[in-house]
Coordinates of C-alpha atoms and ligand atoms in Angstrom, one line a residue:
M1 CA 131.0 112.4 160.0
T2 CA 133.7 114.7 159.5
S3 CA 133.6 118.4 160.3
Q4 CA 133.8 119.3 156.7
T5 CA 130.8 117.3 155.7
S6 CA 128.8 118.4 158.8
S7 CA 129.4 121.9 157.7
L8 CA 128.2 121.3 154.2
Y9 CA 124.9 119.5 155.5
S10 CA 124.2 122.8 157.8
Q11 CA 124.8 124.8 154.5
L12 CA 121.5 123.1 152.9
P13 CA 118.6 125.6 153.5
A14 CA 115.6 124.2 155.2
T15 CA 112.7 123.9 152.9
D16 CA 110.7 126.2 155.2
R17 CA 112.9 129.0 154.8
L18 CA 113.2 128.7 151.1
L19 CA 109.5 128.5 150.8
R20 CA 109.1 131.9 152.6
A21 CA 112.2 133.3 150.1
A22 CA 111.1 136.3 147.8
A23 CA 112.6 134.2 145.0
F24 CA 110.3 131.4 145.6
Q25 CA 107.0 133.7 145.6
P26 CA 106.8 133.8 141.6
V27 CA 107.7 130.0 141.5
L28 CA 105.0 128.9 144.1
D29 CA 102.3 131.4 142.2
S30 CA 102.9 129.7 138.7
Y31 CA 103.3 125.9 140.0
G32 CA 101.6 126.0 143.4
H33 CA 102.6 124.9 147.0
S34 CA 102.3 121.0 146.4
Q35 CA 104.4 120.5 143.4
V36 CA 107.2 123.0 144.6
V37 CA 107.5 121.2 148.0
G38 CA 107.8 117.9 146.2
I39 CA 110.5 118.9 143.9
L40 CA 112.4 120.6 147.1
R41 CA 112.2 117.1 148.9
T42 CA 114.0 115.6 145.6
L43 CA 116.5 118.2 145.9
Q44 CA 117.1 118.0 149.5
D45 CA 117.8 114.3 148.9
E46 CA 120.0 114.5 146.2
A47 CA 122.2 117.3 147.8
R48 CA 122.5 115.3 150.9
Q49 CA 123.8 112.2 148.5
T50 CA 126.1 114.4 147.0
I51 CA 127.6 115.2 150.0
R52 CA 127.7 112.0 151.5
E53 CA 129.5 110.4 148.2
S54 CA 131.7 113.4 147.4
Q55 CA 132.1 115.9 150.3
T56 CA 130.8 118.6 148.1
L57 CA 127.5 120.7 147.4
P58 CA 125.9 120.3 144.1
D59 CA 126.7 123.2 141.7
W60 CA 123.0 124.1 141.7
C61 CA 122.8 124.9 145.3
A62 CA 123.9 128.2 144.5
D63 CA 120.4 128.9 143.5
W64 CA 117.6 126.5 144.4
A65 CA 114.8 128.6 142.9
K66 CA 116.3 128.3 139.5
E67 CA 117.0 124.7 139.8
T68 CA 113.5 124.5 141.1
V69 CA 112.0 126.3 138.1
S70 CA 114.1 124.1 135.5
R71 CA 112.9 120.7 137.1
L72 CA 109.3 121.9 137.2
Q73 CA 109.6 122.9 133.6
S74 CA 110.8 119.5 132.1
R75 CA 108.4 117.8 134.4
T76 CA 105.4 119.9 133.0
Q77 CA 106.2 119.6 129.5
S78 CA 103.7 118.1 127.1
A79 CA 104.2 115.0 125.8
L80 CA 102.7 116.2 122.7
R81 CA 105.5 118.7 121.7
P82 CA 105.7 121.2 118.5
V83 CA 108.4 120.1 116.6
Y84 CA 109.6 121.3 113.0
N85 CA 109.0 118.5 110.6
L86 CA 112.1 118.9 108.3
S87 CA 112.2 115.0 107.7
G88 CA 111.2 115.1 104.1
T89 CA 107.9 113.1 104.9
V90 CA 104.8 115.3 104.7
L91 CA 102.3 113.0 106.3
H92 CA 104.8 111.6 108.9
T93 CA 102.7 109.1 111.1
N94 CA 105.2 109.6 114.1
L95 CA 104.6 113.3 113.9
G96 CA 101.1 113.3 113.9
R97 CA 100.2 113.0 110.1
A98 CA 98.0 115.9 108.5
L99 CA 98.2 119.4 109.9
Q100 CA 94.7 120.6 110.3
A101 CA 93.2 123.4 108.2
Q102 CA 92.1 126.8 110.0
A103 CA 88.4 125.8 109.4
A104 CA 88.9 122.5 111.3
V105 CA 90.5 124.3 114.1
D106 CA 88.1 126.6 114.6
A107 CA 85.3 123.9 114.4
V108 CA 87.1 122.0 116.8
T109 CA 87.3 124.8 119.5
Q110 CA 83.6 125.3 119.2
A111 CA 82.8 121.7 119.7
M112 CA 85.1 121.7 122.8
Q113 CA 83.7 124.7 124.3
S114 CA 80.2 124.7 123.8
P115 CA 77.3 122.2 123.8
V116 CA 76.9 120.8 120.2
T117 CA 74.1 119.1 118.4
L118 CA 76.0 116.0 118.2
E119 CA 73.1 113.5 118.6
Y120 CA 70.5 115.9 118.8
D121 CA 68.2 117.2 116.3
L122 CA 67.1 120.5 116.5
D123 CA 63.7 120.0 113.8
G124 CA 62.7 116.7 115.5
A125 CA 63.4 115.0 112.1
G126 CA 65.1 112.1 113.7
R127 CA 68.8 112.1 112.5
G128 CA 69.2 108.7 113.7
H129 CA 73.2 108.8 114.4
R130 CA 75.8 111.1 115.2
D131 CA 77.4 110.4 111.8
R132 CA 74.5 111.9 109.9
A133 CA 75.5 115.2 109.0
L134 CA 78.7 114.0 107.7
A135 CA 77.5 110.9 106.0
D136 CA 75.4 113.7 103.9
L137 CA 78.4 115.6 103.0
L138 CA 80.3 112.3 102.0
C139 CA 77.6 110.9 99.9
Q140 CA 77.7 114.6 98.0
L141 CA 81.4 114.4 97.6
T142 CA 81.5 110.5 96.7
G143 CA 78.2 109.5 95.2
A144 CA 77.8 106.9 97.8
E145 CA 74.4 106.3 99.2
D146 CA 75.6 106.3 103.0
A147 CA 78.5 106.8 105.3
C148 CA 80.1 105.6 108.6
I149 CA 82.6 107.5 110.6
V150 CA 84.9 105.5 113.0
N151 CA 88.4 106.3 114.9
N152 CA 90.8 105.5 112.4
N153 CA 91.0 103.2 109.1
A154 CA 92.2 100.3 110.8
A155 CA 89.0 100.4 113.1
A156 CA 86.8 100.8 109.5
V157 CA 88.6 97.9 108.3
L158 CA 87.6 95.7 111.5
L159 CA 84.2 97.2 111.3
M160 CA 83.3 96.3 107.9
L161 CA 84.6 92.6 108.3
A162 CA 83.0 92.0 111.3
A163 CA 79.7 93.4 110.6
T164 CA 79.5 91.9 107.2
A165 CA 81.3 88.7 107.2
A166 CA 81.6 87.4 110.6
G167 CA 81.7 83.4 110.5
K168 CA 81.9 83.4 106.8
E169 CA 84.8 83.5 104.0
V170 CA 86.5 86.8 102.5
V171 CA 88.4 86.3 99.4
V172 CA 91.6 88.3 99.1
S173 CA 94.4 88.3 96.8
R174 CA 97.9 87.1 97.9
G175 CA 99.5 90.4 96.9
E176 CA 97.3 92.4 99.0
L177 CA 97.8 90.8 102.5
V178 CA 99.5 93.7 103.5
E179 CA 101.2 94.8 106.7
I180 CA 100.6 98.7 107.5
G181 CA 102.8 98.9 110.3
G182 CA 101.9 99.1 114.1
A183 CA 100.9 95.4 114.0
F184 CA 98.0 95.7 111.5
R185 CA 98.1 92.8 109.2
I186 CA 95.1 91.9 107.0
P187 CA 95.1 88.1 107.8
D188 CA 95.3 89.1 111.6
V189 CA 92.6 92.0 111.1
M190 CA 90.2 89.1 109.4
R191 CA 90.9 86.7 112.4
Q192 CA 89.7 89.4 114.8
A193 CA 86.6 90.3 112.9
G194 CA 86.0 86.3 112.9
C195 CA 86.3 86.0 109.5
R196 CA 87.7 83.0 107.3
L197 CA 90.6 84.5 105.0
V198 CA 90.4 82.7 101.4
E199 CA 93.8 83.6 99.8
V200 CA 93.7 83.6 96.0
G201 CA 96.2 84.2 93.1
A202 CA 99.9 84.4 93.4
T203 CA 102.2 86.9 95.4
N204 CA 103.0 89.0 92.0
R205 CA 99.9 88.0 89.7
T206 CA 95.9 87.6 90.5
H207 CA 93.6 86.9 87.9
L208 CA 89.7 87.5 87.9
K209 CA 89.2 83.7 87.2
D210 CA 91.0 83.3 90.8
Y211 CA 88.5 85.2 92.8
R212 CA 85.7 83.5 90.5
Q213 CA 87.0 80.1 91.4
A214 CA 87.1 80.9 95.2
V215 CA 83.9 81.9 95.5
G216 CA 81.3 79.6 97.2
E217 CA 78.7 79.1 99.3
N218 CA 80.0 80.6 102.4
T219 CA 81.8 83.5 100.6
A220 CA 80.5 86.7 102.1
L221 CA 82.8 89.3 100.7
L222 CA 85.3 89.8 97.9
M223 CA 87.9 92.0 99.3
K224 CA 90.6 94.6 97.7
V225 CA 93.3 96.2 99.9
H226 CA 95.3 99.1 98.4
T227 CA 98.8 98.0 98.7
S228 CA 99.8 101.6 99.6
N229 CA 103.1 101.0 101.3
Y230 CA 105.1 99.1 98.9
A231 CA 104.9 98.3 94.9
I232 CA 105.4 94.9 93.2
E233 CA 107.4 95.4 89.9
G234 CA 108.0 93.2 86.7
F235 CA 105.6 90.3 85.9
T236 CA 102.4 91.5 87.8
K237 CA 98.9 91.4 87.6
A238 CA 96.2 92.5 89.8
V239 CA 92.3 92.7 89.3
E240 CA 90.9 95.9 89.1
E241 CA 88.2 97.2 91.6
T242 CA 86.0 97.7 88.6
E243 CA 86.5 94.3 87.1
L244 CA 86.1 92.9 90.6
A245 CA 82.8 94.9 91.4
A246 CA 81.3 93.4 88.1
L247 CA 82.4 89.8 89.2
G248 CA 80.6 90.5 92.5
E249 CA 77.6 91.8 90.8
E250 CA 77.2 88.9 88.5
L251 CA 77.9 86.4 91.8
G252 CA 75.8 88.4 94.1
V253 CA 78.8 88.9 96.5
P254 CA 79.5 92.4 97.7
V255 CA 83.0 93.8 97.1
I256 CA 84.7 95.9 99.5
A257 CA 87.9 98.1 99.6
D258 CA 90.4 99.4 101.9
L259 CA 92.1 102.1 100.1
G260 CA 94.4 103.4 102.9
S261 CA 94.9 106.8 101.8
G262 CA 92.2 107.6 99.2
S263 CA 92.1 111.2 97.9
L264 CA 88.7 113.1 97.1
I265 CA 90.5 114.9 94.3
D266 CA 92.4 113.6 91.3
L267 CA 95.8 114.5 92.5
S268 CA 97.4 114.1 89.0
E269 CA 95.7 117.3 88.0
Y270 CA 98.2 118.9 90.7
G271 CA 101.1 117.3 89.3
L272 CA 101.3 114.7 92.0
P273 CA 101.1 110.6 91.7
K274 CA 97.7 109.6 91.2
E275 CA 96.0 108.0 94.4
P276 CA 92.9 106.0 93.8
M277 CA 89.7 107.8 94.7
P278 CA 86.7 106.6 96.9
Q279 CA 84.2 108.1 94.3
A280 CA 85.6 106.1 91.4
L281 CA 85.2 102.8 93.4
I282 CA 81.7 103.7 94.4
A283 CA 80.9 104.6 90.5
A284 CA 82.3 101.2 89.8
G285 CA 80.2 99.4 92.1
V286 CA 82.2 98.6 95.1
S287 CA 79.7 98.2 97.9
L288 CA 82.1 99.5 100.9
V289 CA 85.2 101.8 100.7
S290 CA 87.1 102.9 103.4
F291 CA 89.8 105.2 104.0
S292 CA 91.8 107.5 106.3
G293 CA 90.9 111.0 107.7
D294 CA 94.5 111.9 108.3
K295 CA 96.3 110.8 105.4
L296 CA 95.7 112.6 101.9
L297 CA 92.3 113.8 102.8
G298 CA 94.0 116.3 105.2
G299 CA 91.8 116.0 108.5
P300 CA 91.7 114.6 111.7
Q301 CA 92.5 110.8 112.6
A302 CA 89.3 109.0 111.4
G303 CA 88.5 106.1 109.4
I304 CA 85.5 106.8 106.9
I305 CA 83.2 104.1 105.3
V306 CA 81.1 105.2 102.0
G307 CA 79.0 102.4 100.5
K308 CA 75.6 101.2 99.9
R309 CA 72.7 101.7 102.1
A310 CA 72.0 98.6 103.5
L311 CA 75.4 97.6 104.2
I312 CA 76.4 101.0 105.9
E313 CA 73.2 100.3 108.0
R314 CA 74.7 97.1 109.3
L315 CA 77.6 98.8 110.3
Q316 CA 76.0 101.7 112.2
T317 CA 73.9 98.9 114.2
H318 CA 76.7 96.7 114.8
P319 CA 77.9 96.7 118.7
L320 CA 81.5 97.5 117.5
K321 CA 80.4 100.6 116.2
R322 CA 80.0 102.0 119.7
A323 CA 83.3 101.3 120.5
L324 CA 85.0 102.6 117.4
R325 CA 82.8 105.6 117.0
A326 CA 84.6 108.9 116.7
D327 CA 84.1 111.7 119.2
K328 CA 82.7 115.2 118.8
M329 CA 86.1 117.0 118.2
T330 CA 86.9 114.3 115.3
L331 CA 83.6 114.9 113.8
A332 CA 83.9 118.6 114.0
A333 CA 87.5 118.8 112.3
L334 CA 86.1 116.0 109.6
E335 CA 83.1 118.2 108.5
A336 CA 84.9 121.4 108.4
T337 CA 87.7 119.5 106.2
L338 CA 85.1 118.1 104.0
R339 CA 83.2 121.2 103.6
L340 CA 86.6 122.7 102.2
Y341 CA 86.2 120.1 99.3
L342 CA 83.2 121.7 98.1
H343 CA 85.3 124.6 97.2
P344 CA 88.3 122.8 95.3
E345 CA 89.5 125.6 93.5
T346 CA 91.0 127.0 97.1
L347 CA 92.3 123.8 98.4
T348 CA 95.6 124.2 97.6
E349 CA 95.7 127.4 100.2
T350 CA 93.1 126.1 102.5
L351 CA 94.2 122.8 103.1
P352 CA 97.8 122.4 104.7
T353 CA 98.4 118.8 103.4
L354 CA 97.7 119.9 99.8
R355 CA 99.6 123.4 100.3
L356 CA 102.7 121.4 101.2
L357 CA 102.5 118.8 98.8
T358 CA 101.9 121.1 95.7
R359 CA 105.0 123.5 96.8
S360 CA 107.3 124.0 93.7
A361 CA 110.8 122.7 93.9
D362 CA 111.6 126.4 92.6
A363 CA 109.7 128.1 95.7
I364 CA 111.3 125.7 98.3
N365 CA 114.6 126.5 96.6
E366 CA 114.2 130.1 96.8
Q367 CA 113.5 129.7 100.3
A368 CA 116.6 127.4 101.0
Q369 CA 118.6 130.2 99.3
R370 CA 117.3 133.1 101.5
L371 CA 118.4 130.8 104.8
L372 CA 121.4 129.8 103.5
P373 CA 123.9 132.5 104.6
A374 CA 122.8 133.1 108.0
L375 CA 123.3 129.3 108.7
Q376 CA 126.7 129.2 106.9
A377 CA 127.8 132.0 109.1
R378 CA 126.3 130.1 112.3
Y379 CA 127.8 126.7 111.7
E380 CA 130.9 127.4 109.5
A381 CA 133.2 126.1 112.3
E382 CA 131.9 122.8 112.0
F383 CA 130.0 122.0 108.7
T384 CA 129.5 123.1 105.3
V385 CA 126.1 124.2 104.7
Q386 CA 124.6 123.9 101.1
A387 CA 121.3 124.3 99.6
M388 CA 120.7 121.2 97.8
P389 CA 117.9 119.3 95.6
C390 CA 115.9 116.6 97.1
L391 CA 113.3 114.2 97.1
S392 CA 110.4 114.4 99.7
Q393 CA 108.1 111.7 100.5
I394 CA 104.0 112.0 100.6
G395 CA 104.4 109.2 103.5
S396 CA 101.7 107.4 105.5
G397 CA 101.5 104.6 102.9
S398 CA 101.4 106.6 99.8
L399 CA 103.5 105.2 97.3
P400 CA 107.0 105.2 98.6
V401 CA 108.5 105.0 94.7
D402 CA 106.7 108.1 94.4
R403 CA 108.8 111.1 95.1
L404 CA 108.4 115.0 95.2
P405 CA 111.5 117.3 93.9
G406 CA 112.2 119.9 96.5
A407 CA 115.2 121.7 98.2
A408 CA 117.1 121.0 101.5
L409 CA 119.4 122.6 103.7
A410 CA 122.3 119.9 103.9
F411 CA 124.7 119.8 106.6
T412 CA 128.2 118.1 105.9
P413 CA 130.9 118.0 108.8
R414 CA 133.9 119.5 107.8
D415 CA 136.3 116.8 109.5
G416 CA 134.0 114.3 107.7
R417 CA 133.1 112.5 111.2
G418 CA 129.7 110.8 111.2
S419 CA 129.2 111.5 115.0
R420 CA 129.4 115.1 114.3
L421 CA 126.0 114.4 112.4
N422 CA 124.3 112.6 115.5
A423 CA 125.6 115.3 117.7
L424 CA 123.9 118.1 115.7
A425 CA 120.9 116.3 115.2
E426 CA 120.8 115.7 118.9
R427 CA 121.1 119.2 119.5
W428 CA 118.5 120.2 117.6
R429 CA 116.2 117.8 119.1
A430 CA 116.9 119.3 122.4
L431 CA 115.7 123.0 121.1
P432 CA 112.7 124.3 122.9
K433 CA 110.9 123.7 119.4
P434 CA 112.9 120.7 118.4
V435 CA 114.1 120.7 114.7
I436 CA 113.8 117.0 113.1
G437 CA 116.0 116.4 110.1
R438 CA 117.1 113.2 108.2
I439 CA 120.5 111.9 108.3
Y440 CA 121.7 110.1 105.0
D441 CA 124.6 110.1 102.8
G442 CA 127.0 111.7 105.2
R443 CA 125.0 114.8 105.5
L444 CA 122.4 116.3 108.1
W445 CA 119.5 117.3 105.8
L446 CA 116.7 119.8 106.4
D447 CA 114.1 119.2 103.9
L448 CA 111.9 122.6 103.8
R449 CA 109.1 121.4 101.9
C450 CA 107.2 121.5 105.1
L451 CA 108.5 124.6 106.5
E452 CA 106.1 127.7 106.7
D453 CA 107.3 129.1 110.0
E454 CA 110.5 130.5 108.6
A455 CA 111.4 132.9 111.4
G456 CA 110.6 130.6 114.2
L457 CA 113.1 127.9 112.8
M458 CA 115.7 130.5 112.1
E459 CA 115.5 131.7 115.6
M460 CA 116.1 128.1 117.0
L461 CA 118.9 127.5 114.7
L462 CA 120.7 130.6 115.1
Q463 CA 120.7 130.1 118.8
Ligands
PLP501 C1 97.1 103.5 106.4 C2 96.3 102.3 106.3 C3 95.3 101.9 107.0 C4 95.3 102.1 108.6 O1 94.7 103.3 108.4 P1 94.9 104.2 110.0 O2 94.0 105.5 109.7 O3 96.3 104.7 110.0 O4 94.2 103.2 111.0 C5 94.9 100.4 106.7 N1 94.8 99.9 105.3 C6 95.5 100.7 104.4 C7 96.0 100.0 103.0 C8 96.4 101.8 104.9 O5 97.1 102.2 104.0

């Protein structure tokens, strides 16, 4: 060891001394002895290694307390970090889909902090199961006889099939054997549920007679799957749920439907693309209809099944229901969300998903114009910043061909280099509250449809 390196080693403060230093007292108060000591051990090792390899001290040795706090902060950062979703997709699966209504937030908080009557009835009437109160509400909203709630719509599909068709055949159109993403494919779910898939029709066209011919002794169900994430155009034919329900009635075979998104309100009345409504399918005679809680409904992640009492009873008593059941927080949020639908006149204010989806292009453009000057001033050295019209997506498997006109702030590199866009996107992702945009067409776009906290965003972007 040279005398130079040994003098560097002797400059490393002992951990004991650091822990007694005044600068470390607030750190110890915030994070506790064991975490701080753990970090200090790592730092001591790193410092020794640097001395060994490059005969210098790391720069951070000037302030051990500061480095310790910075390491602790990055270690204790939550895995679920709040971000600005300016991606242009409202129901973004990777960003957690629907934002919850205030009423749902309040209901969850209460259910978390206090014992609740989850499976306990105060009047001794015997509620039966934890979905009871919600089921009554869902019946009121959809006209169904009963309902069942599980963890998500994928679980709903699995439970519907397992409880009503295990060991039997389920008839599905070839055009509806969809993959939803995350390895959820209808044929695979069928197999997991113990059902035998009987495909009918062709990819682009399926007729009522195809279903009729496929029904035999062993047929348990006719199934419709909403092709939510793609569209077949051109020479196509699909059998409507109403027609299929009539056929099922005639042949004595129940018809079930996986709606995916499913909306309890007629979205076309709000100027949005029409999505199928569970109540319309129930009215048409479909026996079971499933849809997601956190897609267009705007509630928590959940799978909702509404339909005929006898079939729902089979779902409720199937062993898988116990494995797939929703927890009290989900049920609390879902109930509060559904209650908002009892007062549809105020939904565009009370339900964040609908509030964001129904923002007008004019309103979003005004917002873009308002934010523009400050951003131009901040970024002019490297980028031209413009307010531009854009098209947002609903997301989460609502028809990808339906777009919502809005406005975005578009950042174009002055030198035309694409690497500048990636660098900017990366910089924004590293902000205390990361800003998520979208790169296309040689620009980085911040779609403002989902921007409600304007001041907070500007604080981030003007740093
Ligand atoms: C989204 C979707 C699912 C899965 O729903 P999750 O709530 O995400 O589990 C299933 N089927 C269809 C048609 C869907 O669109």
